[in-house]
Amino acid sequence: MTEQTRDITIESLMSEDRSFPPSEAFRAQANVSSESIYEEAERDLEGYWAKQAEKLDWFRPYDTVLEWNAPYAKWFIGGKLNISYNCLDRHVRNGGGEKIAYYWEAEDGERREISFAQLLEDVCRCANALKELGVRKGDRVAIYLPMILELPVAMLACARLGAPHNVVFGGFSAESLAGRINDSEAKILITADGGIRKGNVVPLKANADDALQSTPSIEHVLLVRRTGEDVPVADGRDIWWHDLVPQQQTECEPEQLDSEDMLYLLYTSGTTAKPKGIVHTTAGYLLGVMTTHEMVFDIKSDDVYWCAADIGWVTGHSYIVYGPLANHTTGVIYEGVPDFPARDRWWEIIERYKVTVLYTAPTAIRAHMKWGTEHAEKHDLSTLRLLGSVGEPINPEAWLWYHKYIGGERCPVVDTWWQTETGAILIAPLPGITSLKPGSATRPLPGVEADVVDEQGNSVPAGGGGYLVLKKPWPSMLRGLYKELERYEETYWSRFPGMYFPGDGAKRGEDGYYWLLGRVDDVMNVSGHRISTMEVESALVSDQRVAEAAVIGQKNDLTGEAIFAFVILRGETEPAPDLGEELRQYVGRKIGAIARPKQIMFTPELPKTRSGKIMRRLLRDIANDRALGDTTTLADSSVVETIRTASAASKSDE
Ligand code: WT7
């Protein structure tokens, strides 16, 4: 294994042999009830996707299903369509305008519901307002909003105009926002005065104003009033949403976009400091999210579906906005945290809206587990019929808890593997036919060809662990990294030529089931979100007092991994007790709270190879209290002992 490769542990999962076949009742009503779909897709990949593509509404039919010049794919070439039309207009035209598109609930209890017809009107108004601000097809629009209805409205308005959106999660800092705006050269920023989180105001406009000092491309800021805070409004540049949007026309002709026109950009952490701008396009992406939403969650027309992620992440893009709306599904959007005002908030929401399908992350499930079953027990959760998980491997204990206490042992739990880059779910059960195994995402979906390979790219025999790869293109795949073609090839396609490498380790059992084993690159998975060690390190060393930093993921029961930083201070600085806390807060401000290290350890040295590379593997072993692996390439072996002693001392201080 190379220095970069994380030691993979599979013991806890290997012993997992419990199996949950679909019940007869579930199978009988399932959207997919026959295994033949896998063979069908394998026999004729393009034919399979062409058949699925009949579910889309086209302004002009496509000529060619797929053009594959590895690693570049084009899907549905020549087709013309519009995603907002597919998500809204066609349902309204088919008489489905009255149906609720979203039940929205604020953290403070305020509630709104919006029908498909109303949503279409709001989207048209917003699109017309953006036009008035000069937005044209191809212009990028940055969006930095809390979980309010204006967020999907703004995204769909961009999609209507063919102006790619670049949504920045509301938890990110001013600096992260500025970086993403500048990389995408966005013309407009849509933000709000503030957001609400755990009863407190998140100062979005203040952050945005900081960011806007270094974002020359922004011409206007469209500002939503959410919290009512007094915020500065720059003359000529900032325009209140309520002064511009409501008076617009409720009709706006959707642009006839090419299948391969860019729908959005979304930045995600990579192994080098600069976030990667993942590019998704129109037809393939929509088809990917729509079909998976329908198959994996077994969506029916009367479902009330709740994906409890934030729209600022890809999960929200694909499974709160585009997939569910394209399927004419009623969804729930909740603005706040799960334990405000009390720990039964989620269960209260499920009872109130009679939620039937819940999609969340293992880290949230583990938090609920820790809080105890009494909170769920207070509520009627009997409407639930299916549960989903995403973001990181789900440990079997959490799976079983979710299945028993939330799903009442009657709901299938679908563990769904995918990433920002894949756009849509790729490995997951089809709940009407797949027997579930706690901790396994089960099998690649129809049309997805995955494998587990060794260093050389050879298939690993059943039962063995290795690197997950994908061997065929899929419609919702990323089309590249924004303005960084070479980096696209290098990051995903160079390690195993001809194969897509997502950066995850996996094991495949005798039964063909996949067990995801976490990232093998220098990317941590904290609460289901990818954070690059490099980004946190650069943030730390940007403090004058820090000479060098090495960041690793430490195993954590609640968040999967927690950020652990080894820091070398500059000569004159003493590791004062408050300095660790100060640096933690500093990183939080610089990148966002999610990237704040949980622990900082001051150390006089770091273990390095003779060529000067930091040996993170050893640091991981130290932080995770594991026996040290191979240390033969270490330049100075006494370093590790020094750190170990310091680490033991800092643990006894806790
Ligand atoms: C990385 C992608 C996909 C939306 C949320 C995160 C990990 C995701 C699973 C799963 C094991 C998973 C992988 C992947 N991951 N889902 N079901 N089992 N690992 O999107 O930020 O792009 O992160 O999350 O490591 O590569 P993302």
XYZ file of C-alpha atoms and ligand atoms in Angstrom:
681
model
C 0.000 0.000 0.000
C 1.210 3.506 -0.697
C 1.826 6.076 1.981
C -1.463 7.759 1.076
C -3.543 4.691 1.584
C -5.373 4.361 4.808
C -5.224 1.076 6.630
C -8.592 -0.403 6.128
C -10.262 -2.268 8.922
C -13.088 -4.553 8.092
C -13.366 -6.764 11.144
C -16.518 -5.247 12.557
C -18.337 -5.585 9.268
C -17.064 -9.008 8.320
C -19.014 -10.673 11.084
C -22.247 -9.160 9.816
C -24.390 -11.953 8.427
C -27.907 -10.895 9.360
C -30.104 -10.615 6.324
C -33.472 -8.924 5.852
C -35.319 -10.064 2.742
C -38.166 -7.836 1.527
C -41.512 -8.730 3.031
C -44.096 -10.226 0.679
C -46.279 -7.178 1.183
C -43.494 -4.765 0.282
C -42.430 -6.764 -2.739
C -45.982 -6.939 -4.048
C -46.302 -3.151 -4.202
C -42.711 -2.254 -5.105
C -41.844 -0.139 -8.141
C -39.182 -2.644 -9.092
C -40.147 -6.207 -8.353
C -38.148 -8.242 -10.838
C -34.440 -9.032 -10.931
C -34.560 -8.941 -14.711
C -33.875 -5.198 -14.664
C -30.211 -5.875 -13.846
C -29.736 -8.191 -16.823
C -31.671 -5.868 -19.075
C -29.320 -3.000 -18.264
C -26.267 -5.189 -18.565
C -27.299 -6.541 -21.946
C -27.970 -3.151 -23.462
C -26.832 -0.204 -21.385
C -27.887 2.450 -23.882
C -31.215 0.780 -24.521
C -31.867 0.653 -20.800
C -31.204 4.369 -20.352
C -33.132 5.245 -23.507
C -36.148 3.497 -22.042
C -35.760 5.356 -18.747
C -35.406 8.633 -20.659
C -39.005 8.296 -21.842
C -39.865 9.656 -18.381
C -38.442 13.047 -19.328
C -40.287 15.715 -21.288
C -38.240 16.833 -24.262
C -38.692 19.946 -26.386
C -36.665 18.182 -29.020
C -35.840 14.447 -28.936
C -32.191 13.461 -28.690
C -30.327 11.756 -31.557
C -27.720 9.673 -29.733
C -27.922 8.124 -26.271
C -24.225 8.119 -25.413
C -20.937 9.272 -26.770
C -18.107 7.919 -24.651
C -14.602 9.180 -25.230
C -13.177 8.115 -21.904
C -13.107 9.910 -19.572
C -15.579 12.254 -21.283
C -19.215 11.296 -21.654
C -22.052 13.008 -23.446
C -25.568 11.719 -22.908
C -28.696 12.248 -24.994
C -26.923 14.297 -27.615
C -29.069 16.692 -29.585
C -31.924 16.650 -27.069
C -33.498 19.875 -25.843
C -35.229 20.170 -22.499
C -35.581 22.271 -19.394
C -35.310 20.905 -15.889
C -37.639 23.406 -14.245
C -40.201 22.471 -16.899
C -39.737 18.800 -15.999
C -39.987 19.538 -12.283
C -42.959 21.915 -12.425
C -44.765 22.885 -15.636
C -45.485 19.396 -16.854
C -47.091 18.382 -13.548
C -49.235 21.498 -13.573
C -50.209 20.842 -17.208
C -51.162 17.299 -16.293
C -53.563 18.595 -13.649
C -51.213 18.066 -10.720
C -50.765 21.724 -9.791
C -52.715 21.518 -6.541
C -50.486 18.885 -5.040
C -48.180 20.059 -2.235
C -44.606 20.318 -3.447
C -43.154 21.158 -0.048
C -44.255 21.377 3.526
C -41.816 23.838 5.005
C -41.215 24.212 8.699
C -38.978 26.770 10.356
C -37.053 26.022 13.474
C -39.215 28.461 15.445
C -42.348 26.589 14.421
C -43.502 28.797 11.543
C -45.039 26.680 8.765
C -45.780 27.082 5.091
C -46.886 24.796 2.358
C -46.496 25.383 -1.321
C -48.196 23.592 -4.197
C -46.581 22.719 -7.510
C -48.616 25.479 -9.194
C -47.525 28.087 -6.638
C -43.938 26.923 -6.835
C -44.021 27.317 -10.609
C -45.290 30.883 -10.227
C -42.608 31.723 -7.672
C -39.920 30.217 -9.877
C -41.103 32.242 -12.863
C -41.145 35.433 -10.802
C -37.645 34.769 -9.548
C -36.406 33.913 -13.050
C -37.865 37.176 -14.385
C -36.212 39.080 -11.548
C -32.860 37.476 -12.351
C -33.327 38.452 -15.980
C -33.952 42.013 -14.864
C -30.638 41.866 -13.016
C -28.960 40.882 -16.249
C -28.706 37.100 -15.858
C -28.546 35.275 -19.181
C -28.049 31.683 -20.218
C -24.595 30.519 -19.149
C -24.086 33.138 -16.395
C -23.243 31.701 -13.003
C -25.351 32.578 -9.973
C -24.012 32.009 -6.451
C -26.582 31.093 -3.809
C -25.860 31.330 -0.075
C -29.170 30.787 1.676
C -30.587 29.010 4.701
C -33.135 26.189 4.355
C -35.992 28.397 3.256
C -38.274 27.997 0.252
C -36.458 30.768 -1.616
C -33.550 28.333 -1.964
C -35.243 25.755 -4.222
C -37.076 28.616 -5.927
C -33.763 30.299 -6.783
C -32.199 27.052 -7.997
C -35.148 26.239 -10.241
C -35.212 29.823 -11.548
C -31.557 29.437 -12.566
C -32.375 26.109 -14.199
C -35.215 27.793 -16.082
C -32.825 30.353 -17.546
C -29.950 27.947 -18.117
C -27.802 29.941 -15.678
C -25.742 27.425 -13.692
C -26.153 27.828 -9.947
C -23.382 27.493 -7.458
C -24.950 26.842 -4.072
C -22.677 27.427 -1.106
C -23.744 25.720 2.124
C -24.904 28.330 4.668
C -22.472 26.943 7.242
C -19.447 27.950 5.201
C -17.390 31.006 6.079
C -16.929 34.279 4.189
C -13.627 33.093 2.845
C -15.032 29.829 1.522
C -17.890 31.740 -0.072
C -15.487 34.200 -1.712
C -13.328 31.376 -3.070
C -16.308 29.654 -4.633
C -17.728 32.872 -6.084
C -14.384 33.791 -7.603
C -13.685 30.371 -9.033
C -17.080 30.316 -10.729
C -17.003 34.057 -11.576
C -20.597 34.390 -10.479
C -22.448 37.515 -11.555
C -25.158 37.509 -8.914
C -25.233 36.413 -5.300
C -28.529 35.398 -3.738
C -28.373 35.463 0.041
C -30.395 36.408 3.134
C -29.972 38.713 6.102
C -29.453 35.667 8.266
C -30.360 32.078 8.930
C -31.650 30.455 12.097
C -29.881 27.598 13.782
C -30.471 26.309 17.270
C -32.309 29.485 18.166
C -29.414 31.691 17.068
C -28.961 33.869 14.028
C -26.342 32.849 11.477
C -25.080 36.153 10.035
C -25.229 35.299 6.351
C -25.279 38.874 5.062
C -22.361 39.863 7.282
C -20.393 36.883 5.939
C -21.452 37.723 2.420
C -20.348 41.356 2.859
C -16.928 40.141 3.991
C -16.742 37.868 0.982
C -17.920 40.596 -1.383
C -14.844 42.693 -0.657
C -12.857 40.337 -2.849
C -15.361 39.166 -5.453
C -15.171 41.517 -8.432
C -17.471 39.416 -10.619
C -20.571 40.048 -8.484
C -22.779 42.769 -9.935
C -25.813 42.425 -7.698
C -26.906 40.834 -4.472
C -30.480 39.628 -4.233
C -31.276 39.700 -0.549
C -34.008 37.703 1.173
C -35.410 38.979 4.452
C -35.464 35.991 6.771
C -34.551 37.035 10.307
C -35.368 40.733 10.135
C -31.890 41.687 11.343
C -30.697 45.165 10.580
C -28.200 44.580 7.783
C -26.316 46.985 5.563
C -27.776 47.259 2.052
C -25.301 48.579 -0.496
C -26.861 51.173 -2.772
C -27.214 50.005 -6.343
C -25.652 46.620 -5.635
C -28.014 45.001 -3.101
C -31.694 44.557 -3.865
C -34.240 43.160 -1.467
C -36.011 40.088 -2.815
C -39.358 41.483 -1.629
C -38.779 44.683 -3.606
C -38.030 42.910 -6.866
C -39.472 39.404 -7.050
C -43.150 39.545 -5.981
C -44.195 42.053 -8.663
C -42.737 40.041 -11.536
C -44.845 38.204 -14.098
C -45.852 34.675 -13.107
C -44.922 33.364 -16.494
C -41.468 32.894 -17.867
C -40.728 30.881 -20.967
C -38.280 28.079 -20.054
C -35.044 28.134 -22.084
C -34.715 25.216 -24.448
C -31.458 23.824 -23.153
C -29.161 21.275 -24.631
C -28.879 17.928 -22.823
C -25.264 18.727 -22.089
C -25.734 22.348 -20.953
C -24.426 22.938 -17.460
C -27.091 22.782 -14.761
C -24.899 23.553 -11.795
C -21.549 23.702 -10.181
C -21.020 22.424 -6.669
C -17.714 22.643 -4.855
C -16.425 19.690 -2.901
C -13.252 18.886 -1.036
C -10.405 17.237 -2.803
C -6.979 16.161 -1.720
C -5.349 19.483 -2.489
C -6.295 22.705 -0.801
C -8.495 24.082 -3.555
C -12.069 22.775 -3.590
C -13.128 21.159 -6.842
C -15.964 22.639 -8.878
C -18.014 19.607 -9.843
C -19.919 20.183 -13.079
C -23.334 18.603 -13.637
C -25.297 18.941 -16.841
C -28.945 18.725 -17.742
C -30.521 15.577 -19.193
C -28.302 12.853 -17.745
C -28.314 14.376 -14.288
C -32.080 14.757 -14.198
C -32.589 11.220 -15.439
C -30.150 9.866 -12.851
C -31.763 11.556 -9.865
C -35.287 10.894 -11.043
C -34.891 7.177 -11.700
C -32.925 6.484 -8.524
C -35.360 8.468 -6.402
C -38.201 6.444 -7.837
C -36.513 3.019 -7.632
C -34.457 3.166 -4.459
C -37.038 4.994 -2.328
C -39.877 3.170 -4.079
C -41.683 6.487 -4.445
C -45.461 6.483 -4.965
C -47.735 9.379 -5.801
C -49.111 9.596 -2.249
C -45.761 9.506 -0.459
C -44.658 12.274 1.869
C -40.943 12.195 1.510
C -38.410 13.827 3.807
C -34.734 14.088 3.051
C -33.327 15.722 6.158
C -30.096 16.931 4.538
C -29.232 20.532 3.754
C -29.873 21.678 0.197
C -26.354 23.153 0.236
C -24.910 19.654 -0.170
C -25.383 17.405 -3.170
C -27.864 15.231 -1.254
C -30.195 18.210 -1.109
C -29.675 19.160 -4.753
C -30.472 15.666 -5.986
C -32.929 14.367 -3.406
C -34.708 17.426 -2.003
C -34.965 19.477 -5.167
C -34.489 17.821 -8.542
C -35.323 14.113 -8.098
C -38.448 14.491 -5.948
C -39.892 17.423 -7.912
C -39.328 15.680 -11.246
C -41.247 12.732 -9.771
C -44.083 15.013 -8.598
C -43.431 14.034 -4.984
C -44.539 15.917 -1.885
C -41.520 16.765 0.258
C -40.717 18.210 3.654
C -38.121 20.924 4.212
C -37.096 21.631 7.778
C -34.915 24.622 8.511
C -33.486 23.756 11.905
C -31.545 21.266 13.988
C -32.938 17.929 15.261
C -32.795 18.851 18.959
C -34.489 22.223 18.967
C -36.476 23.005 21.001
C -36.355 19.351 22.078
C -34.924 16.055 20.984
C -38.188 14.795 19.549
C -38.357 17.540 16.920
C -37.840 15.175 13.981
C -40.375 12.663 15.209
C -42.892 15.421 15.789
C -42.396 16.505 12.157
C -42.849 12.957 10.905
C -46.070 12.616 12.863
C -47.407 16.032 11.775
C -46.893 15.552 8.038
C -47.404 11.788 8.051
C -44.002 11.270 6.499
C -43.700 7.936 4.700
C -40.056 7.975 3.567
C -37.149 9.377 5.586
C -33.637 9.843 4.189
C -30.834 10.882 6.526
C -27.198 10.277 7.498
C -25.625 7.786 9.917
C -24.229 10.606 12.034
C -27.780 11.877 12.668
C -28.977 8.366 13.443
C -26.186 7.925 15.967
C -27.072 11.248 17.618
C -30.681 10.077 18.020
C -29.425 6.734 19.314
C -27.402 8.524 21.947
C -30.377 10.647 23.000
C -32.446 7.511 23.553
C -35.566 5.902 22.169
C -38.007 7.779 24.418
C -38.159 10.753 22.046
C -39.320 8.707 19.083
C -41.660 6.706 21.280
C -43.666 9.837 22.066
C -44.799 10.058 18.453
C -46.791 8.102 15.944
C -44.273 7.042 13.315
C -46.527 4.404 11.802
C -46.804 6.239 8.477
C -43.125 5.512 7.722
C -42.654 2.760 5.165
C -39.035 3.158 4.049
C -35.838 4.587 5.523
C -32.654 5.674 3.785
C -29.080 6.395 4.785
C -26.283 8.297 3.044
C -22.983 10.028 3.604
C -20.727 7.438 5.184
C -20.725 3.738 5.904
C -23.531 3.008 8.350
C -22.392 0.848 11.229
C -24.600 -2.219 11.729
C -25.605 -1.082 15.239
C -26.969 2.199 13.896
C -28.680 0.381 11.019
C -30.389 -2.009 13.411
C -31.435 0.803 15.752
C -32.875 2.807 12.858
C -34.670 -0.278 11.568
C -36.140 -1.170 14.946
C -36.921 2.082 16.734
C -37.721 4.347 13.811
C -38.887 1.851 11.234
C -40.779 -0.371 13.667
C -39.079 -3.365 12.012
C -41.381 -3.019 9.025
C -39.460 -0.478 6.916
C -36.608 -1.464 4.609
C -33.460 0.568 5.328
C -31.700 1.466 2.079
C -28.043 2.357 2.458
C -27.165 4.470 -0.577
C -23.605 4.993 -1.780
C -22.774 7.903 -4.057
C -20.885 11.185 -4.115
C -21.113 14.772 -5.312
C -19.354 13.618 -8.457
C -21.718 10.762 -9.235
C -24.736 13.088 -9.014
C -27.070 10.253 -8.105
C -27.097 7.040 -6.065
C -25.032 4.247 -7.677
C -24.842 1.450 -5.131
C -27.996 0.705 -3.162
C -30.690 -1.910 -2.669
C -33.876 -2.047 -4.700
C -36.125 -2.517 -1.694
C -38.666 -4.780 -3.400
C -36.091 -7.370 -4.415
C -32.862 -6.935 -2.463
C -32.244 -8.694 0.842
C -30.727 -6.092 3.142
C -27.608 -6.611 5.204
C -26.898 -4.040 7.913
C -23.773 -2.088 6.947
C -23.827 -2.985 3.253
C -24.987 -0.716 0.442
C -25.677 -4.070 -1.290
C -25.356 -4.013 -5.102
C -24.618 -1.555 -7.887
C -27.876 -0.318 -9.404
C -28.905 -1.520 -12.872
C -26.587 -0.032 -15.483
C -23.802 0.596 -12.973
C -20.704 -1.531 -13.329
C -18.558 -1.437 -10.208
C -15.583 -3.521 -9.128
C -13.134 -3.846 -6.269
C -9.536 -3.804 -7.465
C -6.024 -4.065 -6.054
C -3.106 -1.614 -6.484
C -2.619 -2.819 -10.049
C -6.253 -2.451 -10.970
C -6.975 -6.188 -11.006
C -10.301 -7.424 -9.706
C -10.002 -8.670 -6.132
C -11.573 -12.099 -5.577
C -14.825 -12.199 -3.619
C -14.324 -11.595 0.070
C -11.303 -9.364 -0.380
C -10.913 -5.633 0.171
C -9.494 -3.072 -2.203
C -10.390 0.054 -4.122
C -13.868 0.738 -5.419
C -13.939 1.591 -9.129
C -16.635 2.201 -11.735
C -16.114 0.769 -15.167
C -18.872 2.246 -17.281
C -20.192 5.775 -17.700
C -23.557 6.664 -16.121
C -25.886 9.516 -17.090
C -25.539 11.675 -13.942
C -21.758 11.505 -13.799
C -19.793 14.721 -13.416
C -18.735 16.171 -16.745
C -15.508 17.539 -15.354
C -14.080 20.001 -12.857
C -14.874 23.581 -13.631
C -12.034 25.063 -15.673
C -9.687 22.246 -14.580
C -9.694 19.537 -17.225
C -6.361 18.068 -16.282
C -7.239 17.831 -12.652
C -10.382 15.929 -13.601
C -8.402 13.283 -15.454
C -5.751 13.125 -12.812
C -8.070 12.906 -9.805
C -10.518 10.329 -11.028
C -9.102 8.523 -14.041
C -5.349 8.227 -13.672
C -4.925 5.853 -10.780
C -6.591 2.963 -12.605
C -6.546 3.732 -16.316
C -9.951 3.464 -17.939
C -11.742 3.287 -14.599
C -13.334 5.937 -12.423
C -11.800 5.963 -8.945
C -14.043 7.617 -6.342
C -11.446 7.458 -3.561
C -13.242 4.864 -1.441
C -12.144 1.489 -0.178
C -14.581 -1.416 -0.466
C -14.962 -5.104 0.064
C -17.176 -7.343 -2.037
C -18.623 -10.489 -0.510
C -19.298 -13.873 -2.112
C -22.859 -12.717 -2.692
C -21.662 -9.698 -4.693
C -22.598 -7.273 -1.906
C -20.463 -4.172 -1.450
C -19.271 -3.019 1.943
C -17.911 0.508 1.772
C -14.850 1.006 3.915
C -14.310 4.763 3.916
C -11.991 7.096 2.064
C -8.494 6.017 1.142
C -7.252 9.504 0.256
C -6.495 12.483 2.459
C -10.101 13.393 2.802
C -11.918 13.043 6.098
C -15.566 12.201 6.429
C -17.032 14.290 9.239
C -20.749 13.855 9.812
C -21.112 12.581 6.272
C -19.298 15.516 4.691
C -16.003 15.445 2.971
C -13.366 17.733 4.370
C -9.897 17.855 2.958
C -7.018 17.529 5.408
C -5.163 19.997 3.203
C -7.777 22.697 3.591
C -7.672 22.516 7.363
C -3.871 22.452 7.294
C -3.692 25.539 5.093
C -6.113 27.313 7.397
C -3.958 26.459 10.415
C -0.663 27.550 8.878
C -2.207 30.827 7.769
C -2.037 31.775 11.455
C 1.265 33.587 12.046
C 2.118 31.436 15.022
C 1.803 28.082 13.291
C 4.856 26.702 11.526
C 3.462 23.414 10.315
C 0.291 21.367 10.668
C -0.799 17.841 9.879
C -4.466 16.967 10.034
C -6.020 13.522 10.148
C -9.403 11.954 10.786
C -9.795 10.333 14.181
C -12.449 7.688 14.613
C -15.466 9.158 16.358
C -18.592 7.377 17.506
C -20.905 10.217 16.650
C -19.486 11.969 13.614
C -17.703 9.014 11.990
C -14.458 10.886 11.933
C -13.375 13.886 13.980
C -10.682 16.322 12.908
C -7.436 15.914 14.801
C -4.655 18.422 14.144
C -0.989 18.085 14.998
C 0.516 21.558 15.140
C 4.105 22.743 15.290
C 4.400 26.297 16.562
C 6.926 28.843 15.426
C 10.074 29.190 17.542
C 8.994 31.977 19.819
C 5.423 30.809 20.482
C 4.615 28.790 23.591
C 1.785 26.236 23.437
C -0.376 28.186 25.903
C -3.581 26.449 27.028
C -5.886 28.887 25.221
C -3.993 28.753 21.969
C -5.480 25.411 20.936
C -8.984 26.776 21.439
C -8.085 29.969 19.627
C -6.800 28.041 16.627
C -9.877 25.831 16.582
C -12.108 28.894 16.421
C -9.866 30.450 13.815
C -10.255 27.461 11.487
C -14.004 27.568 12.087
C -14.145 31.191 10.987
C -11.855 30.599 8.049
C -13.533 27.589 6.498
C -16.709 26.964 8.450
C -17.708 25.333 11.728
C -17.798 21.869 10.206
C -14.027 22.061 9.610
C -13.132 23.137 13.149
C -10.694 20.597 14.603
C -12.068 18.672 17.538
C -8.629 18.400 19.027
C -5.352 20.185 18.477
C -2.144 18.691 19.707
C 1.029 20.735 19.855
C 4.059 18.766 18.938
C 7.700 19.707 18.450
C 8.048 17.552 15.332
C 6.132 15.470 12.803
C 7.059 12.057 11.444
C 8.401 12.409 7.906
C 9.817 10.212 5.253
C 13.347 10.818 4.083
C 11.931 12.752 1.169
C 10.125 15.015 3.636
C 6.537 13.775 3.228
C 4.495 13.770 6.398
C 3.550 10.209 7.281
C -0.089 10.673 8.031
C -0.636 6.986 8.398
C 1.483 7.038 11.550
C -0.342 10.080 12.868
C -3.621 8.287 12.299
C -2.334 5.311 14.216
C -1.262 7.544 17.080
C -4.526 9.474 17.196
C -6.565 6.296 16.935
C -4.474 4.448 19.518
C -3.538 1.753 17.059
C -0.357 -0.264 16.916
C 2.012 1.531 14.582
C 2.312 0.168 11.077
C 5.493 0.035 9.076
C 7.954 2.717 10.198
C 10.907 1.715 8.044
C 10.674 4.759 5.777
C 10.624 7.112 8.719
C 13.613 9.481 8.738
C 13.875 9.850 12.515
C 12.160 7.168 14.530
C 12.402 9.011 17.824
C 9.833 11.539 16.556
C 6.983 9.107 16.873
C 7.821 8.351 20.482
C 7.953 12.061 21.291
C 4.483 12.561 19.798
C 3.091 9.468 21.443
C 4.205 10.635 24.836
C 2.711 14.072 24.232
C -0.488 12.460 22.962
C -0.817 10.247 26.037
C -0.231 13.289 28.243
C -2.869 15.356 26.426
C -5.403 12.512 26.731
C -4.912 12.247 30.461
C -5.608 15.998 30.675
C -9.048 15.640 29.091
C -18.297 10.308 0.001
C -18.985 11.304 -0.855
C -23.493 11.329 -1.373
C -23.996 12.462 -0.675
C -23.344 12.816 0.608
C -21.840 12.950 0.607
C -18.979 8.630 1.472
C -21.439 8.511 0.903
C -21.928 6.511 1.582
C -22.477 5.249 1.956
C -20.341 4.595 2.635
C -20.551 6.719 1.799
C -17.974 8.070 0.503
C -18.101 8.977 -0.695
N -20.286 7.985 1.372
N -22.435 7.631 1.031
N -23.782 4.968 1.809
N -21.636 4.327 2.473
N -19.769 5.765 2.325
O -21.340 13.420 -0.617
O -19.517 14.928 0.167
O -19.510 13.985 -2.158
O -19.052 12.528 -0.167
O -19.106 10.010 1.138
O -16.694 8.140 1.064
O -16.961 8.982 -1.510
P -19.840 13.784 -0.739
